Amino acid sequence: MREFLLGMWIAIALVAAGPATRLMADDASKDAKVEKKEDSKDSKSAEAEKAAKEKSEAEAKEKKVREEKAAADKKAADEKKAAEEKKAVEKSKAEEKSSKKDEKSDSNKSSDKKDAKSEKKVRFAHIVIDGELPESPGEMSLFGDLGVDLRKTMARLEKAGDDKSVAGVVLQINSMMGRGKLSELRSAVERVQSKGKKVYAVLESAIGPQYQLAAACDEIIMPESGEIMVPGVRAEFTFFKDLLGKLGIEADMMHVGDYKGAAEPFTRDSLSEPVRKNMTALVDDLYDEMLTRIASDRDLKTEDVRKAVDHGLLMAKEAKEAGLIDRIAYPDEFRKQLEKEYKTDNLVYVENYAKKKVDTDFSGPMGMMKLFQTILGEDTGKKSDSEAKVAIVYAVGPITTGKGESGPFGGSSVIGSTPMVKALKDAAKDDTVKAIVLRVDSPGGSALASDLIWRETQTVGKPIVASMGDVAASGGYYISMGCDKIYAEPGTLTGSIGVVGGKMAMKGLFDKIGMTTESIARGENSGMFSATAKFSKGEREVIERMMKDVYGQFTTKAAKGRGMEKDALEKLAGGQVYTGRVAKRNGLVDEIGTLREAIQAAKRLAGIDADQKVEIKVLPEPKNPFESLFGGDMETEKEVRAQLLGPLAGFSPELSAAVKRVVELRQVMREPVALMMPFWIDIK
């Protein structure tokens, strides 16, 4: 039993111990697995350690290789550097050795270079703009064709531009000039510049047009004591009514055209409203042209130029600050500056460049013959008569019928219808003359003379181009309007299509000086040209009818010449004066251009190639001084004028100019009807 119970307890114990036994078995299994995992982990760790060790050894090996390579490179660089240093030392020694040997040779080369600089000659054409620069050939001087005129001055500039031995031009501007001449000279300066040469303007002082010419140049040079006076544009009008009244002279004048003011200096003491309006518009355009031209030339704003003009007078320093000049230097300082800029010690001013010289050696048996050849202007170097020519016919001064005249020793000229018509006929008959340029610088004059000259322009049978200078108004416009083309300068005064007529009644003067007259007359209008009395009613009607007829001819021919309807032309007439710029806009002229451009136009009309050079034939031919000195036309009146105006000009140039104008108008008013602009205007 006891054995049975023991067996039961053992069985129960075994049953009870079964889960625990399994748990223990599971734990044992788990422990075995863990041990297996740990063993695997340990194996992997060992492998990683081995790989890391191998990597470290490889990196160490690679580092060692790099270090060895760097050491080798450093060694090679050090060896190379040492070799270069050695080579440099050797080279330095060689150069030091040869430097003493070459020192003398280098010194000689430097000396040669300096000598070469000294030997380099740079030539500048030195041209002085001086005197009145007359348009026409006028009279010869006592030493031949040596006078200075506009055409010769421009030719000298032209030659300087073409002369390869000339590096540039030094232009010394001493002369005042009209606006037409100003444009011509500016154009000549621009042609020199177009050849790649600089033009330097040298001024001591400058007024108005002088400065405008200088502004066209590349640089303006002035001493520190110099000044520029550009006070704007001013038109001055002189009236003689009160003066004539004090003398007892009464002007009895008439006009056709509300703006025709040519008689106003003698009949009024101030401008009429229509004339004032016209003159104001004229001044406005001249002022605008001046401002825009200076601004363009000097690369300034128009408003800045206006401020400088309003200032009026600027000393050299002020002018430079305002941008009106480039350098403040005396002539000798400027010359040294040019030497430095052109890298030469041998800079030469060619004085009186291209100016004709005269041989003054009249000694020996042939001396007298040489003297007379010089005085007569004989030229053994004249061109062949067979060469193609363009004739320039000069019409300069007031226009009168007959021969016209000029004062002794080159006084002011007057256009006579007879020599003008002859000059046009001569140009027409000369087979070598292919075209004609009529150069006009005239305020007008006799209606009859103007019409005779106009008619000849219609019959020449060759291309004819008008070129207007400072003024070509009234009769000056009349003789131009029939040409194939009309060229005017921007500042030319032109137009003034109107008529004036009348006379001076001298009775009051005669009474003052105790002189009396008595007349016996037949005919109602026999006193029409009496110097003592004013026009009667009937005489006035006759003169007015004649003036209206002349005005009708003027406007009709002008309209035909310009290709306008007469009504359209008459709106521009009535005595109105225009600048060249405005005349171009309203159709009274064809082009704005210089004499040179008019010549080119004449060549084109004649079928002459633009590049073909032509000879210029100047007409009328200059008068010989012997004609005035010993000829038969040296009237007493002419001699008295010369004796009067000469001293007066020295005492008061303004008064002399006024007297001269009165004398010229008296010449024109010998005829009952005249085509005159208000030429007493002084544009300053």
XYZ file of C-alpha atoms in Angstrom:
684
model
C 0.000 0.000 0.000
C 2.770 2.129 0.976
C 4.431 1.373 -2.270
C 1.228 2.115 -4.013
C 0.865 5.468 -2.398
C 4.523 6.253 -3.143
C 3.911 5.401 -6.703
C 0.813 7.622 -6.787
C 2.652 10.551 -5.285
C 5.436 10.124 -7.764
C 2.852 10.046 -10.581
C 1.118 13.135 -9.234
C 4.470 14.876 -8.874
C 5.380 14.034 -12.393
C 2.017 15.315 -13.685
C 2.434 18.499 -11.690
C 5.995 18.923 -12.824
C 5.195 18.462 -16.518
C 4.639 22.231 -17.493
C 7.624 23.292 -15.510
C 9.674 20.665 -17.194
C 8.511 21.873 -20.548
C 9.230 25.466 -19.528
C 12.677 24.478 -18.498
C 13.120 22.687 -21.754
C 11.890 25.706 -23.642
C 14.195 27.951 -21.674
C 17.000 25.599 -22.394
C 16.121 25.728 -26.057
C 15.896 29.502 -25.963
C 19.200 29.753 -24.226
C 20.667 27.573 -26.886
C 19.245 29.785 -29.592
C 20.488 32.936 -27.854
C 23.837 31.405 -27.498
C 23.704 30.511 -31.172
C 22.685 34.118 -32.109
C 25.368 35.577 -29.914
C 27.838 33.270 -31.510
C 26.632 34.487 -34.947
C 26.808 38.069 -33.788
C 30.237 37.568 -32.447
C 31.217 36.029 -35.758
C 29.883 39.033 -37.699
C 31.553 41.474 -35.346
C 34.778 39.702 -35.844
C 34.364 39.916 -39.576
C 33.539 43.659 -39.338
C 36.558 44.215 -37.171
C 38.639 42.368 -39.654
C 37.244 44.454 -42.562
C 37.805 47.674 -40.624
C 41.309 46.598 -39.852
C 41.972 45.809 -43.479
C 40.487 49.183 -44.530
C 42.589 51.028 -42.003
C 45.671 49.217 -43.185
C 44.784 50.133 -46.827
C 44.256 53.789 -45.912
C 47.484 53.830 -44.008
C 49.222 52.301 -46.969
C 47.601 54.845 -49.357
C 48.557 57.708 -47.049
C 52.092 56.443 -46.973
C 52.100 56.334 -50.768
C 50.788 59.928 -50.934
C 53.348 61.102 -48.434
C 56.081 59.406 -50.363
C 54.779 60.984 -53.609
C 54.537 64.427 -51.995
C 58.035 64.068 -50.675
C 59.209 63.069 -54.126
C 57.374 66.008 -55.734
C 58.806 68.406 -53.180
C 62.235 67.070 -53.803
C 61.758 67.475 -57.570
C 60.414 71.034 -57.093
C 63.305 71.939 -54.855
C 65.714 70.607 -57.407
C 63.954 72.519 -60.184
C 63.913 75.715 -58.136
C 67.545 75.330 -57.358
C 68.267 74.820 -61.047
C 66.218 77.916 -61.999
C 67.927 79.988 -59.319
C 71.238 78.845 -60.605
C 70.199 79.676 -64.155
C 68.889 83.096 -63.057
C 72.132 83.860 -61.293
C 74.037 82.895 -64.392
C 71.731 85.019 -66.575
C 72.042 87.977 -64.213
C 75.765 87.699 -64.331
C 75.640 87.541 -68.133
C 73.348 90.587 -68.331
C 75.458 92.507 -65.861
C 78.432 91.623 -67.924
C 76.830 92.826 -71.160
C 75.043 95.909 -69.704
C 78.224 97.901 -69.536
C 78.969 96.886 -73.070
C 75.510 98.015 -74.306
C 75.255 101.126 -72.135
C 76.969 103.317 -74.689
C 74.870 101.856 -77.516
C 71.597 102.516 -75.598
C 72.682 106.079 -74.948
C 73.297 106.580 -78.666
C 69.854 105.159 -79.524
C 68.135 107.542 -77.072
C 70.004 110.442 -78.618
C 68.981 109.339 -82.108
C 65.338 109.143 -81.012
C 65.477 112.657 -79.594
C 67.100 113.946 -82.783
C 64.370 112.270 -84.843
C 61.719 114.085 -82.794
C 63.527 117.369 -83.338
C 63.767 116.760 -87.080
C 60.038 115.950 -87.409
C 58.554 119.121 -88.940
C 54.847 119.784 -88.396
C 53.389 122.586 -90.547
C 50.266 124.573 -89.710
C 48.607 126.942 -92.153
C 48.274 130.308 -90.411
C 45.385 132.256 -91.941
C 44.214 135.661 -90.740
C 40.596 136.676 -91.321
C 40.790 140.445 -91.566
C 39.228 143.400 -93.365
C 35.809 143.707 -95.002
C 36.162 140.564 -97.161
C 34.287 142.029 -100.142
C 32.247 139.691 -102.312
C 33.085 141.186 -105.689
C 36.453 141.396 -107.435
C 36.098 145.210 -107.252
C 39.257 147.014 -108.246
C 42.745 145.601 -108.358
C 45.207 146.949 -105.860
C 48.188 148.927 -107.088
C 50.120 145.654 -106.954
C 47.863 143.500 -109.014
C 45.234 141.023 -107.871
C 46.530 140.896 -104.307
C 43.541 142.229 -102.389
C 41.871 140.065 -99.781
C 38.289 139.132 -100.571
C 35.899 136.395 -99.493
C 36.549 134.116 -102.471
C 40.346 134.165 -102.056
C 40.120 133.590 -98.308
C 37.921 130.547 -98.834
C 40.306 129.264 -101.522
C 43.190 129.458 -99.028
C 41.244 127.370 -96.520
C 40.337 124.918 -99.262
C 43.979 124.522 -100.225
C 44.998 123.926 -96.603
C 42.510 121.059 -96.429
C 43.975 119.415 -99.535
C 47.647 120.111 -98.720
C 49.174 116.890 -97.354
C 52.140 118.798 -95.935
C 49.836 120.756 -93.614
C 48.743 119.131 -90.334
C 46.069 121.691 -89.473
C 44.976 125.314 -89.582
C 45.434 128.127 -87.070
C 42.705 130.653 -87.855
C 43.186 134.125 -86.430
C 39.826 135.926 -86.565
C 40.036 139.716 -86.483
C 37.219 140.664 -88.834
C 33.540 141.412 -88.376
C 31.397 140.003 -91.160
C 27.823 139.752 -92.349
C 25.830 136.597 -91.840
C 26.133 135.497 -95.442
C 29.931 135.695 -95.357
C 29.850 133.981 -91.953
C 28.076 130.948 -93.418
C 30.534 130.788 -96.326
C 33.558 130.805 -94.000
C 31.995 128.268 -91.620
C 31.419 125.979 -94.587
C 35.078 126.358 -95.632
C 36.188 125.426 -92.085
C 33.975 122.340 -92.160
C 35.551 121.223 -95.447
C 39.029 121.408 -93.858
C 37.749 119.320 -90.932
C 36.271 116.772 -93.339
C 39.843 116.065 -94.509
C 40.758 114.933 -90.980
C 42.540 118.152 -89.997
C 41.885 120.297 -86.957
C 41.139 123.998 -87.175
C 42.112 126.096 -84.156
C 40.492 129.520 -83.684
C 42.768 132.068 -82.020
C 40.943 135.092 -80.605
C 42.015 138.147 -78.675
C 38.388 139.145 -78.259
C 35.256 138.291 -80.175
C 31.932 139.933 -80.977
C 28.894 138.135 -82.380
C 29.765 136.795 -85.857
C 33.473 136.509 -84.972
C 32.597 134.096 -82.199
C 30.117 132.186 -84.366
C 32.893 131.555 -86.890
C 35.250 130.471 -84.103
C 32.574 128.118 -82.739
C 32.728 126.127 -85.989
C 36.403 125.331 -85.301
C 37.663 122.358 -83.281
C 39.047 124.495 -80.457
C 38.919 128.135 -79.387
C 41.970 129.680 -77.721
C 42.002 133.034 -75.955
C 44.418 134.827 -73.583
C 43.298 135.307 -70.004
C 42.724 139.020 -70.646
C 40.437 138.329 -73.618
C 36.677 138.668 -73.644
C 33.710 137.382 -75.602
C 30.800 139.677 -76.351
C 27.752 137.801 -77.599
C 24.952 140.129 -76.497
C 22.306 138.610 -78.764
C 20.794 140.176 -81.875
C 19.923 143.833 -82.157
C 18.485 145.718 -85.129
C 19.069 149.463 -85.154
C 17.170 151.846 -87.401
C 18.375 155.362 -88.218
C 15.905 158.144 -88.992
C 16.752 161.446 -90.664
C 13.394 163.253 -90.678
C 14.267 165.723 -87.928
C 17.757 166.267 -89.321
C 16.319 167.009 -92.735
C 13.760 169.311 -91.135
C 16.484 171.332 -89.452
C 18.153 171.686 -92.818
C 14.907 172.729 -94.465
C 14.641 169.524 -96.566
C 11.332 167.672 -96.825
C 11.109 164.091 -98.037
C 8.061 163.524 -100.243
C 7.917 159.708 -100.485
C 5.395 157.019 -101.425
C 5.445 153.219 -101.233
C 3.511 150.170 -102.436
C 3.245 147.475 -99.787
C 2.359 147.968 -96.113
C 5.720 146.537 -95.025
C 7.797 148.546 -97.496
C 9.780 150.690 -95.086
C 12.624 151.934 -97.282
C 11.344 155.528 -97.163
C 10.589 155.598 -93.434
C 14.055 156.875 -92.398
C 13.228 160.108 -94.250
C 9.518 160.475 -93.487
C 9.224 159.226 -89.890
C 11.076 159.342 -86.602
C 10.089 155.775 -85.621
C 8.971 152.526 -87.243
C 5.454 152.075 -88.532
C 3.559 149.193 -86.935
C 3.692 146.822 -89.983
C 7.434 147.381 -90.416
C 8.012 146.894 -86.669
C 6.112 143.594 -86.801
C 8.157 142.388 -89.763
C 11.478 143.457 -88.240
C 10.592 141.774 -84.927
C 9.967 138.464 -86.694
C 13.269 138.901 -88.540
C 15.234 139.480 -85.324
C 13.504 136.528 -83.625
C 14.609 134.148 -86.370
C 18.184 135.469 -86.394
C 18.332 135.095 -82.597
C 17.007 131.538 -82.718
C 19.508 130.607 -85.417
C 22.384 132.055 -83.372
C 21.436 130.145 -80.197
C 20.916 126.795 -81.921
C 24.092 127.158 -83.985
C 26.313 127.905 -80.958
C 24.659 125.154 -78.908
C 25.267 122.638 -81.682
C 28.872 123.734 -82.296
C 29.838 123.756 -78.616
C 27.739 120.725 -77.575
C 25.786 122.811 -75.066
C 22.141 123.075 -74.125
C 20.326 125.921 -75.836
C 19.201 127.263 -72.471
C 22.822 127.393 -71.257
C 23.779 129.369 -74.358
C 20.845 131.706 -73.760
C 22.106 132.389 -70.218
C 25.601 133.175 -71.532
C 24.139 135.481 -74.180
C 22.001 137.251 -71.588
C 25.166 137.779 -69.554
C 26.467 139.650 -72.607
C 30.175 139.957 -71.902
C 32.358 137.185 -70.498
C 36.036 137.272 -69.638
C 38.143 134.326 -70.767
C 37.809 132.432 -67.470
C 34.028 132.876 -67.417
C 33.792 131.874 -71.071
C 35.735 128.670 -70.387
C 33.531 127.813 -67.413
C 30.474 128.365 -69.597
C 31.905 126.034 -72.269
C 32.287 128.780 -74.861
C 36.078 128.382 -75.284
C 38.507 125.488 -74.811
C 41.848 126.938 -73.713
C 43.132 129.997 -71.938
C 46.588 130.569 -73.352
C 48.729 133.237 -74.939
C 49.835 132.554 -78.523
C 53.325 131.388 -77.497
C 51.873 129.066 -74.826
C 49.422 127.606 -77.296
C 52.210 126.981 -79.782
C 54.173 125.025 -77.147
C 51.043 123.022 -76.356
C 50.713 122.129 -80.025
C 54.359 120.987 -80.096
C 53.664 118.651 -77.202
C 50.423 117.317 -78.690
C 51.975 116.712 -82.105
C 55.199 115.356 -80.527
C 57.603 117.671 -82.257
C 60.189 120.288 -81.432
C 59.901 121.718 -84.934
C 56.370 123.126 -85.329
C 56.043 125.723 -88.084
C 53.348 128.319 -88.707
C 53.168 128.994 -92.445
C 52.405 132.708 -92.303
C 50.054 134.120 -94.977
C 49.467 130.576 -96.196
C 48.551 130.367 -99.903
C 48.394 134.141 -100.184
C 49.637 135.473 -103.480
C 53.017 137.150 -103.203
C 54.464 139.909 -105.293
C 58.016 140.260 -106.512
C 59.013 143.754 -105.393
C 62.433 143.690 -106.987
C 61.968 146.233 -109.787
C 65.630 146.945 -110.272
C 67.511 146.501 -113.524
C 66.553 147.252 -117.106
C 63.402 145.081 -116.944
C 62.273 146.474 -113.591
C 59.853 149.005 -115.070
C 58.289 146.353 -117.308
C 57.889 144.034 -114.316
C 56.283 146.855 -112.307
C 53.662 147.507 -114.974
C 52.937 143.790 -115.358
C 52.368 143.595 -111.613
C 50.128 146.656 -111.534
C 48.102 145.418 -114.488
C 47.656 142.028 -112.843
C 49.132 140.040 -115.724
C 49.358 136.314 -115.000
C 51.570 134.104 -117.136
C 50.105 131.011 -115.499
C 46.552 131.354 -116.755
C 44.647 128.217 -117.600
C 43.772 127.139 -121.092
C 40.808 128.888 -122.667
C 39.512 125.495 -123.783
C 38.869 124.230 -120.236
C 35.240 124.009 -119.067
C 34.311 127.021 -116.958
C 31.623 128.203 -114.592
C 31.215 131.986 -114.642
C 30.539 133.789 -111.369
C 28.870 137.113 -112.093
C 29.032 139.373 -109.034
C 26.174 141.777 -108.314
C 27.302 143.699 -105.234
C 25.912 147.002 -103.959
C 22.925 149.235 -104.760
C 21.564 148.864 -108.310
C 21.545 151.811 -110.701
C 21.098 152.326 -114.411
C 24.136 152.981 -116.572
C 27.763 152.157 -115.795
C 27.676 152.257 -112.012
C 30.836 153.082 -110.107
C 33.091 152.253 -107.216
C 34.993 154.605 -104.984
C 38.672 155.323 -105.506
C 41.107 152.769 -104.075
C 38.465 150.099 -103.647
C 35.542 152.051 -102.225
C 32.008 150.685 -102.002
C 30.679 149.350 -105.277
C 27.444 150.127 -107.095
C 25.852 147.754 -109.582
C 25.426 149.412 -112.948
C 22.924 147.763 -115.270
C 25.225 148.281 -118.275
C 28.274 146.335 -117.011
C 26.006 143.679 -115.456
C 24.158 143.049 -118.698
C 27.493 142.979 -120.542
C 28.927 140.474 -118.060
C 25.954 138.133 -118.550
C 26.225 138.487 -122.334
C 29.965 137.725 -122.215
C 29.299 134.584 -120.183
C 26.597 133.526 -122.633
C 28.845 134.034 -125.679
C 31.849 132.197 -124.204
C 31.574 128.604 -125.422
C 33.861 127.380 -122.646
C 31.428 128.718 -119.997
C 28.966 125.905 -119.364
C 26.962 127.485 -116.539
C 26.563 130.794 -114.683
C 26.273 131.592 -110.985
C 24.851 135.029 -110.165
C 26.276 136.010 -106.765
C 24.005 138.690 -105.280
C 24.776 140.926 -102.309
C 22.469 143.881 -102.869
C 19.639 145.729 -101.080
C 18.154 146.663 -104.469
C 17.857 149.989 -106.207
C 16.538 151.220 -109.519
C 13.436 149.362 -110.703
C 14.429 149.875 -114.345
C 17.999 148.663 -113.837
C 16.771 145.621 -111.876
C 14.385 144.702 -114.674
C 17.075 145.047 -117.366
C 19.384 142.708 -115.446
C 16.501 140.261 -114.799
C 15.719 140.174 -118.505
C 19.284 139.212 -119.358
C 19.090 136.253 -116.967
C 16.164 135.001 -119.077
C 18.058 135.136 -122.376
C 21.487 133.664 -121.553
C 20.527 130.222 -122.829
C 22.672 128.452 -120.209
C 21.960 127.104 -116.714
C 22.003 130.008 -114.253
C 21.868 129.712 -110.456
C 21.486 132.582 -107.987
C 23.598 132.553 -104.827
C 22.601 135.101 -102.176
C 25.108 136.632 -99.778
C 24.440 138.924 -96.801
C 21.452 140.566 -98.482
C 19.497 140.010 -101.686
C 16.292 141.938 -101.178
C 13.879 144.002 -103.252
C 15.861 144.742 -106.449
C 18.416 142.159 -105.254
C 15.630 139.582 -105.169
C 14.250 140.858 -108.486
C 17.456 140.037 -110.397
C 17.608 136.592 -108.699
C 14.029 135.405 -109.090
C 14.316 134.339 -112.736
C 17.252 131.964 -112.199
C 16.888 128.200 -112.543
C 17.641 127.755 -108.845
C 18.099 130.120 -105.892
C 20.467 129.391 -103.006
C 20.491 131.557 -99.865
C 22.515 131.533 -96.663
C 20.563 130.883 -93.412
C 21.013 134.512 -92.328
C 20.588 136.171 -95.741
C 18.107 139.066 -95.713
C 15.853 138.617 -98.728
C 12.349 139.210 -100.050
C 11.172 142.832 -99.612
C 8.977 142.592 -102.703
C 7.634 146.144 -102.870
C 8.150 149.549 -104.451
C 9.161 152.949 -103.102
C 9.423 156.319 -104.823
C 9.680 160.009 -104.171
C 12.079 162.906 -103.938
C 13.612 165.442 -101.586
C 12.141 168.946 -101.669
C 15.068 171.320 -101.076
C 13.273 174.728 -101.039
C 13.583 175.133 -97.278
C 17.329 174.550 -97.418
C 17.711 176.974 -100.288
C 15.805 179.584 -98.299
C 18.058 179.072 -95.261
C 21.213 179.627 -97.237
C 19.810 182.547 -99.214
C 19.416 180.723 -102.506
C 16.354 181.356 -104.676
C 15.000 179.700 -107.805
C 12.577 180.808 -110.510
C 10.975 178.596 -113.147
C 8.989 178.899 -116.363
C 6.919 175.755 -116.935
C 4.594 174.274 -119.498
C 2.539 171.172 -118.760
C 0.539 170.255 -115.677
C 3.157 167.852 -114.364
C 6.284 169.657 -115.479
C 7.439 170.085 -111.877
C 7.452 166.350 -111.210
C 11.229 166.212 -110.862
C 11.757 169.682 -109.446
C 14.232 169.757 -106.581
C 12.488 172.650 -104.833
C 8.817 171.689 -104.421
C 6.879 168.655 -103.250
C 4.672 166.699 -105.666
C 1.441 168.324 -106.736
C -1.731 166.215 -106.557
C -1.548 165.418 -110.278
C 2.160 164.594 -110.111
C 1.590 162.309 -107.117
C -1.117 160.409 -108.991
C 1.226 159.861 -111.939
C 4.008 158.539 -109.701
C 1.661 156.302 -107.719
C 0.203 154.831 -110.933
C 3.713 154.083 -112.163
C 4.678 152.477 -108.850
C 1.613 150.212 -108.869
C 2.454 149.099 -112.386
C 6.026 148.267 -111.370
C 4.719 146.377 -108.322
C 2.400 144.365 -110.588
C 5.321 143.445 -112.860
C 7.436 142.510 -109.845
C 4.849 140.173 -108.307
C 3.843 138.624 -111.639
C 7.422 137.813 -112.621
C 8.249 136.591 -109.127
C 5.234 134.270 -109.107
C 6.194 132.874 -112.508
C 9.820 132.411 -111.509
C 8.862 130.605 -108.294
C 6.080 128.552 -109.855
C 3.409 130.076 -107.583
C -0.040 131.463 -108.021
C 0.110 135.258 -107.962
C -2.293 135.470 -105.022
C -0.023 133.181 -102.988
C 3.030 135.251 -103.924
C 1.344 138.529 -102.989
C 0.749 137.219 -99.446
C 4.549 136.992 -99.131
C 5.122 140.377 -100.787
C 4.125 143.856 -99.613
C 7.711 144.660 -98.664
C 8.154 141.863 -96.091
C 11.784 140.946 -95.389
C 12.762 137.358 -94.528
C 15.825 135.441 -93.447
C 17.097 132.767 -95.796
C 15.689 130.052 -93.521
C 12.186 131.506 -93.587
C 12.394 132.248 -97.326
C 13.183 128.570 -97.912
C 10.114 127.533 -95.909
C 7.777 129.854 -97.802
C 9.181 129.019 -101.242
C 10.957 132.257 -102.154
C 14.273 130.356 -102.459
C 15.021 126.753 -103.354
C 17.873 125.744 -101.064
C 19.929 126.866 -98.086
C 23.533 126.676 -99.209
C 26.817 128.400 -99.894
C 28.362 129.733 -103.088
C 30.216 126.432 -103.465
C 26.953 124.503 -103.347
C 25.445 126.873 -105.898
C 28.406 126.169 -108.201
C 27.846 122.418 -107.763
C 24.172 122.887 -108.653
C 25.138 124.853 -111.769
C 27.497 122.039 -112.799
C 24.720 119.469 -112.388
C 22.335 121.545 -114.489
C 25.035 121.800 -117.172
C 25.598 118.032 -117.134
C 29.111 118.342 -115.674
C 30.262 115.516 -113.441
C 30.291 116.519 -109.747
C 33.947 115.442 -109.360
C 35.127 117.220 -112.506
C 37.112 120.343 -111.738
C 36.171 123.471 -113.634
C 37.811 126.845 -114.019
C 36.039 129.776 -112.404
C 35.645 132.842 -114.583
C 34.923 135.998 -112.561
C 32.778 138.726 -114.110
C 32.670 141.695 -114.400
C 36.439 141.837 -114.638
C 38.181 143.883 -111.911
C 38.819 147.495 -112.782
C 42.384 148.606 -113.143
C 43.402 151.322 -110.645
C 44.707 153.497 -113.499
C 41.098 153.906 -114.663
C 40.328 155.696 -111.411
C 43.606 157.523 -111.099
C 43.944 158.772 -114.667
C 40.637 157.944 -116.354
C 37.927 160.351 -117.361
C 35.223 159.147 -114.953
C 36.729 160.542 -111.760
C 33.905 163.011 -111.251
C 34.160 165.865 -108.790
C 31.322 164.374 -106.719
C 33.161 161.098 -106.377
C 36.329 162.848 -105.309
C 34.475 164.959 -102.716
C 32.837 161.833 -101.274
C 36.203 160.180 -100.870
C 37.631 163.259 -99.156
C 34.583 163.535 -96.866
C 34.025 159.906 -95.891
C 37.693 159.067 -95.304
C 38.305 161.410 -92.321
C 34.729 160.894 -91.086
C 35.241 157.134 -90.913
C 38.267 157.673 -88.701
C 36.373 160.047 -86.388
C 33.026 158.202 -86.233
C 32.498 154.977 -88.222
C 28.789 154.978 -87.352
C 28.234 158.513 -88.687
C 30.316 157.707 -91.752
C 28.155 154.652 -92.454
C 24.972 156.705 -92.140
C 26.276 159.387 -94.535
C 27.386 156.706 -96.972
C 23.895 155.188 -97.001
C 22.294 158.548 -97.663
C 24.685 159.106 -100.570
C 23.904 155.664 -102.000
C 20.165 156.188 -101.651
C 20.508 159.553 -103.393
C 22.162 157.757 -106.302
C 19.269 155.306 -106.481
C 16.569 157.940 -106.033
C 17.707 159.891 -109.067
C 15.006 157.771 -110.713
C 11.367 158.148 -109.716
C 10.764 154.512 -108.714
C 13.045 152.226 -106.752
C 13.053 148.674 -105.430
C 14.878 149.073 -102.124
C 14.746 147.179 -98.857
C 15.188 149.046 -95.550
C 18.926 148.558 -95.943
C 19.782 151.019 -93.210
C 19.118 148.203 -90.703
C 22.193 147.313 -88.672
C 21.948 143.735 -87.421
C 24.410 143.410 -84.538
